[in-house]
Amino acid sequence: MSIARNILLWASRNRWLARHMPRFPFVIRAARKFIPGERVEDALREAGSLGEQGISTIITFLGENVSDQVEVEAVARNYLETLNLIARNDLDCHISIKLTQFGLDFDRDLCFTTVDRIVNRAADHGNFVWIDMESSEYTDVTVDIFKRLKEKHSNLGICLQAYLYRTGDDLAELLELDSVFRLVKGAYREPGEIAYPKKKDVDENFFTLASMLLKSSRSEELVHSMATHDSALLDRIDQVARDMPQSHSSYEIQILYGIKVEQRGKWVKEGRRVRVLISYGEAWFPWYIRRLAERPANVWFVIRNLFK
Ligand code: FDA
C-alpha cells in the first residue's frame, strides 16, 4: 500500500482532524466534488437530476460509530424520513446504511431492531436497503445481523469486500439466502493476514467473485451490483455477462457521486444499468478522506482549491 494511501487512511480515523478540518472553506469546496451538500434535499435534488439521465441512485447519510441511543434514534428518524421523501418524489433511489450508525458498538439488539424498522419502512414504500461493509472487526457481526434480517425481509442486500480472503466463502454461504450483493474492492486499512496486500490480487478476486455472482443471477428485478470505478475490470465482467441470457441487465454498475461522470453517461447509452451512490450529512470528513485515499492524485484537487 502506498505511503500516501496509508497516511490518508490514518487521517480518515483521526478525530481531531474530523472536528477541525471541515471548517476550512477550501476543504468544503474540494469535498463538493463528491458530496452535493449536507442536507437530504441536496442528495434528493441530485437523485432527481440523475434519474432524468436514466441513472438510478442510492442515498446514504454519512456517519459511523454512533455512541449513544439518542443519536441512534436521530439517525433512524433521518433514514425513515428519507424513505418517505424518496417515495414522495417517486425516485428510483435505494438507501445504504452502516450498522455502526445504529449502535453496533454498544448494543447489538438495539442495532437489529432499529435496522429492522428501517427495512420495514422501505418495504412499505417498495424500496430497498443496502448494508455497507465496514472494517474487518465488524465483518462477522454484520454478516450475522444481515442473515437474521434476511429471515424477515427480502428487500435487503449486503456489501462484500474483494480484498478479504474470506469473502469467497462468505459469498458461497450467503448465496443460499437468495439475496443480492454489492461487490466492492474494500476501503479500509486491513492487515496482510486477512486481506490481499496487492491491488492486482484484489482485482483478480473481484473478477472471480463477480463471475460467481453473475452465474447466480436469477431475476432482472433485483440484480447484483459491481461497485467499482475500474472501467477495465467492468469491461472484463461485462464480457462474462454477455454470455448470460440477460446480458447487460444481469448486473448493475454502482459508482460514487462525482466519479466517472462522463463514463457513466456512456455506460447508460450502451444499455448498461448504472446506480450512483450519493452521500449527505455533516459527518462527511472521514468518508471524504477515504475517497482521497483511493486516488491520492485527488489531493491535488484539494490543494488547487486552497488557492481559489
Ligand atoms: P480502484 O481504486 O482500483 O480505482 C479504479 C479507477 O477508478 C481509478 O484508476 C480511477 O480512475 C477511478 N477512481 C477510483 N476511486 C476514485 C476516486 N476516489 N476519485 C477519482 N477517481 C477514482 N467499500 C467498503 O469497504 N465498504 C462499502 O460498503 C463500500 N460501499 C461502496 C459503495 C459503492 C457504490 C462504491 C462505488 C464503492 C463502495 N466502497 C465500499 C468503496 C470501495 O471499496 C473502493 O474503495 C472504491 O470503490 C475505490 O475502488 P475502485 O473499485 O473504484 O477501484
XYZ file of C-alpha atoms and ligand atoms in Angstrom:
361
model
C 0.000 0.000 0.000
C 1.419 3.422 -0.907
C 2.641 5.786 1.808
C 0.174 8.467 0.677
C -2.723 5.993 0.954
C -1.598 4.900 4.424
C -1.390 8.487 5.671
C -4.808 9.323 4.250
C -6.411 6.218 5.794
C -4.847 7.168 9.144
C -6.236 10.713 8.716
C -9.705 9.304 7.983
C -9.776 7.813 11.509
C -8.361 10.869 13.302
C -10.991 12.563 15.474
C -9.089 15.861 15.813
C -8.916 16.270 12.018
C -12.600 15.319 11.676
C -13.509 18.062 14.153
C -11.327 20.823 12.743
C -10.736 20.342 9.012
C -14.372 20.638 7.829
C -14.293 24.295 8.970
C -11.889 25.321 6.217
C -13.643 26.673 3.105
C -11.052 25.117 0.744
C -11.769 21.662 2.211
C -15.523 22.197 1.843
C -15.051 23.383 -1.765
C -12.945 20.345 -2.642
C -15.374 17.923 -0.957
C -18.307 19.263 -3.022
C -16.962 17.213 -5.947
C -18.049 14.079 -4.067
C -20.879 15.331 -1.806
C -23.552 17.639 -3.228
C -24.391 19.043 0.227
C -25.057 18.280 3.866
C -28.888 18.188 3.656
C -31.049 15.330 2.419
C -32.648 17.807 -0.007
C -29.237 18.223 -1.689
C -28.971 14.466 -2.210
C -32.583 14.176 -3.435
C -32.092 17.035 -5.896
C -29.118 15.218 -7.443
C -31.020 11.903 -7.399
C -33.816 13.610 -9.355
C -31.449 15.028 -11.920
C -29.573 11.711 -12.350
C -32.928 9.937 -12.709
C -33.685 12.189 -15.699
C -30.425 10.932 -17.287
C -31.509 7.288 -16.878
C -29.311 6.736 -13.820
C -30.664 5.161 -10.615
C -29.338 6.217 -7.232
C -28.673 5.246 -3.627
C -28.642 7.758 -0.773
C -26.537 7.386 2.338
C -26.488 9.530 5.479
C -22.867 9.915 6.482
C -21.676 8.925 9.929
C -20.306 5.873 11.682
C -19.563 4.563 15.188
C -22.509 6.277 16.842
C -22.052 6.001 20.618
C -25.413 6.576 22.292
C -29.050 5.605 21.970
C -30.321 9.148 21.388
C -28.040 9.530 18.399
C -29.109 6.123 17.024
C -32.728 7.277 17.159
C -31.817 10.516 15.370
C -30.082 8.558 12.570
C -33.083 6.213 12.343
C -35.554 9.106 12.066
C -33.401 10.644 9.390
C -33.493 7.467 7.277
C -37.220 6.883 7.900
C -37.988 10.392 6.679
C -35.608 9.973 3.735
C -37.540 6.864 2.671
C -40.778 8.888 2.813
C -39.219 11.658 0.730
C -37.869 9.233 -1.877
C -41.374 7.782 -2.249
C -42.977 11.240 -2.390
C -40.555 12.276 -5.144
C -41.098 8.976 -6.972
C -37.368 8.289 -7.306
C -35.630 5.013 -8.188
C -33.363 5.500 -5.206
C -32.305 2.910 -2.597
C -30.733 3.695 0.778
C -27.443 2.393 2.117
C -26.658 2.160 5.825
C -23.741 1.382 8.130
C -24.543 -0.790 11.158
C -22.230 1.231 13.421
C -24.637 4.145 12.847
C -27.228 2.096 14.723
C -25.353 1.201 17.907
C -23.432 -1.880 16.739
C -20.546 -0.885 19.043
C -22.594 -0.865 22.251
C -25.989 -2.605 21.819
C -26.465 -5.212 19.083
C -30.157 -5.741 19.890
C -30.792 -2.029 19.504
C -28.924 -2.139 16.201
C -31.012 -5.087 14.965
C -34.391 -3.662 15.998
C -33.632 -0.207 14.603
C -32.464 -1.510 11.234
C -35.493 -3.820 11.210
C -37.742 -0.706 11.489
C -35.947 0.917 8.590
C -36.153 -2.133 6.333
C -39.870 -2.392 7.198
C -40.439 1.221 6.197
C -38.518 0.644 2.967
C -40.722 -2.395 2.248
C -43.862 -0.267 2.835
C -42.625 2.018 0.056
C -41.431 -0.823 -2.205
C -37.855 0.311 -1.625
C -34.572 -1.483 -0.951
C -31.886 -1.225 1.760
C -28.170 -1.922 1.330
C -25.951 -2.734 4.304
C -22.443 -1.350 3.869
C -19.455 -3.400 4.985
C -17.176 -1.609 7.443
C -13.695 -2.576 8.667
C -12.895 -6.255 9.328
C -13.592 -6.142 13.080
C -17.277 -5.828 12.074
C -17.457 -8.408 9.267
C -18.748 -11.350 11.355
C -21.369 -9.359 13.209
C -22.503 -7.535 10.058
C -22.984 -10.843 8.239
C -24.839 -12.279 11.281
C -27.236 -9.349 11.537
C -27.798 -9.443 7.776
C -28.695 -13.155 7.977
C -31.174 -12.508 10.817
C -32.775 -9.624 8.925
C -32.945 -11.710 5.755
C -35.186 -14.189 7.572
C -37.789 -11.397 7.770
C -37.148 -9.279 4.691
C -36.476 -9.706 1.005
C -35.708 -6.023 0.254
C -32.211 -6.159 1.684
C -28.717 -6.581 0.222
C -25.212 -6.525 1.669
C -21.827 -5.281 0.548
C -18.895 -7.725 0.364
C -15.240 -6.764 0.002
C -12.996 -8.469 -2.569
C -9.807 -7.618 -0.639
C -10.706 -10.033 2.209
C -9.569 -13.660 1.781
C -12.766 -14.847 3.487
C -15.202 -13.259 1.007
C -15.380 -16.240 -1.392
C -16.555 -18.449 1.497
C -18.978 -15.789 2.780
C -20.443 -15.418 -0.679
C -20.851 -19.167 -1.224
C -22.773 -19.360 2.069
C -24.819 -16.197 1.628
C -25.900 -17.021 -1.918
C -28.075 -19.713 -0.333
C -30.195 -16.898 1.159
C -31.381 -15.791 -2.264
C -30.038 -12.312 -1.731
C -28.354 -9.674 -3.831
C -24.859 -8.393 -3.206
C -22.812 -5.314 -3.810
C -19.246 -6.277 -4.565
C -16.512 -3.717 -3.767
C -12.728 -3.845 -3.595
C -12.690 -2.602 0.041
C -11.931 0.812 1.514
C -10.257 0.213 4.908
C -6.699 -0.433 6.053
C -6.503 -4.196 6.674
C -3.532 -6.405 7.626
C -1.955 -8.834 5.138
C -3.065 -11.829 7.261
C -6.687 -11.261 6.302
C -6.621 -9.174 3.118
C -4.751 -9.252 -0.200
C -1.972 -6.676 0.090
C -1.538 -6.346 -3.692
C -4.022 -4.441 -5.828
C -3.699 -6.889 -8.728
C -4.779 -9.781 -6.448
C -7.737 -7.759 -5.170
C -8.748 -7.028 -8.777
C -8.451 -10.704 -9.726
C -10.513 -11.782 -6.715
C -13.118 -9.148 -7.634
C -13.363 -10.686 -11.103
C -13.701 -14.235 -9.694
C -16.398 -13.186 -7.208
C -18.211 -11.106 -9.851
C -18.297 -14.148 -12.155
C -19.778 -16.206 -9.282
C -22.434 -13.535 -8.787
C -23.320 -13.317 -12.474
C -23.771 -17.065 -12.671
C -26.140 -16.919 -9.685
C -28.349 -14.071 -11.063
C -31.956 -15.152 -11.249
C -34.162 -12.148 -11.782
C -33.989 -8.926 -13.764
C -35.738 -7.085 -10.950
C -33.053 -7.474 -8.315
C -29.580 -7.801 -9.714
C -26.147 -7.971 -8.130
C -24.034 -4.829 -8.136
C -20.454 -4.383 -9.241
C -19.446 -1.307 -7.259
C -16.214 -0.116 -8.798
C -14.904 2.700 -10.978
C -12.408 0.359 -12.587
C -13.570 0.508 -16.234
C -11.173 -2.230 -17.419
C -12.402 -4.622 -14.731
C -16.020 -3.741 -15.516
C -15.408 -4.474 -19.199
C -13.980 -7.908 -18.308
C -17.044 -8.584 -16.156
C -19.311 -7.426 -18.976
C -17.699 -9.995 -21.274
C -18.844 -12.700 -18.840
C -22.319 -11.118 -18.626
C -22.675 -11.159 -22.429
C -22.762 -14.952 -22.321
C -25.687 -14.799 -19.884
C -29.293 -14.816 -21.120
C -29.988 -11.305 -19.747
C -26.602 -9.878 -20.817
C -26.183 -6.236 -19.637
C -29.238 -6.358 -17.427
C -27.922 -9.262 -15.338
C -25.982 -6.844 -13.106
C -25.731 -3.208 -12.172
C -22.707 -0.915 -12.041
C -22.599 1.126 -8.836
C -20.349 4.162 -8.601
C -19.907 7.109 -6.281
C -21.268 10.570 -6.970
C -18.654 12.771 -8.664
C -16.548 9.924 -10.101
C -16.549 8.691 -13.735
C -19.085 11.353 -14.640
C -18.500 11.163 -18.418
C -18.122 7.400 -18.457
C -21.408 6.792 -16.633
C -23.303 8.557 -19.474
C -21.547 6.292 -21.988
C -22.480 3.199 -19.997
C -26.128 4.274 -19.991
C -26.012 4.790 -23.776
C -24.610 1.261 -24.164
C -27.641 -0.029 -22.240
C -25.744 -0.831 -19.052
C -27.511 -0.286 -15.734
C -25.872 2.376 -13.565
C -26.642 3.392 -9.984
C -24.853 6.317 -8.303
C -24.372 6.477 -4.543
C -24.927 9.989 -3.179
C -23.842 10.875 0.346
C -25.049 13.688 2.549
C -24.737 14.763 6.182
C -22.446 16.769 8.398
C -20.078 13.864 9.171
C -18.504 13.881 5.714
C -14.841 14.308 6.602
C -13.713 10.647 7.266
C -15.710 9.454 4.263
C -14.188 12.149 2.063
C -10.628 11.298 3.164
C -11.241 7.639 2.248
C -12.131 8.854 -1.271
C -8.822 10.743 -1.406
C -7.024 7.599 -0.228
C -8.499 5.656 -3.155
C -6.833 8.062 -5.535
C -4.166 10.157 -3.829
C -3.982 12.265 -7.032
C -7.249 13.797 -5.751
C -5.197 15.555 -3.082
C -4.012 17.959 -5.820
C -7.634 18.879 -6.320
C -7.810 19.885 -2.625
C -4.607 21.881 -2.934
C -5.880 23.683 -6.046
C -8.974 24.695 -4.049
C -6.718 26.239 -1.437
C -5.777 28.910 -3.987
C -9.250 29.558 -5.417
P -9.626 1.438 -7.895
O -9.301 2.102 -6.595
O -8.686 0.423 -8.443
O -9.890 2.565 -8.958
C -10.090 2.288 -10.332
C -10.140 3.604 -11.074
O -11.337 4.318 -10.695
C -9.012 4.579 -10.753
O -7.902 4.325 -11.562
C -9.640 5.908 -11.024
O -9.672 6.162 -12.397
C -11.064 5.707 -10.557
N -11.249 6.092 -9.143
C -11.345 5.269 -8.073
N -11.540 5.960 -6.926
C -11.543 7.250 -7.291
C -11.701 8.459 -6.565
N -11.876 8.469 -5.242
N -11.655 9.626 -7.253
C -11.481 9.627 -8.610
N -11.331 8.506 -9.340
C -11.367 7.348 -8.702
N -16.042 -0.026 0.460
C -16.191 -0.711 1.612
O -15.201 -1.161 2.201
N -17.458 -0.904 2.122
C -18.578 -0.459 1.488
O -19.685 -0.671 1.980
C -18.413 0.241 0.264
N -19.501 0.684 -0.434
C -19.319 1.219 -1.689
C -20.426 1.530 -2.484
C -20.246 1.995 -3.773
C -21.428 2.302 -4.630
C -18.921 2.170 -4.297
C -18.687 2.649 -5.694
C -17.836 1.890 -3.512
C -18.008 1.432 -2.197
N -16.912 1.137 -1.398
C -17.110 0.458 -0.222
C -15.556 1.627 -1.767
C -14.718 0.575 -2.477
O -14.328 -0.433 -1.583
C -13.451 1.196 -3.074
O -12.673 1.731 -2.047
C -13.729 2.290 -4.094
O -14.778 1.958 -4.936
C -12.455 2.577 -4.969
O -12.030 1.438 -5.611
P -12.411 1.084 -7.133
O -13.169 -0.182 -7.117
O -13.080 2.192 -7.798
O -11.013 0.700 -7.813
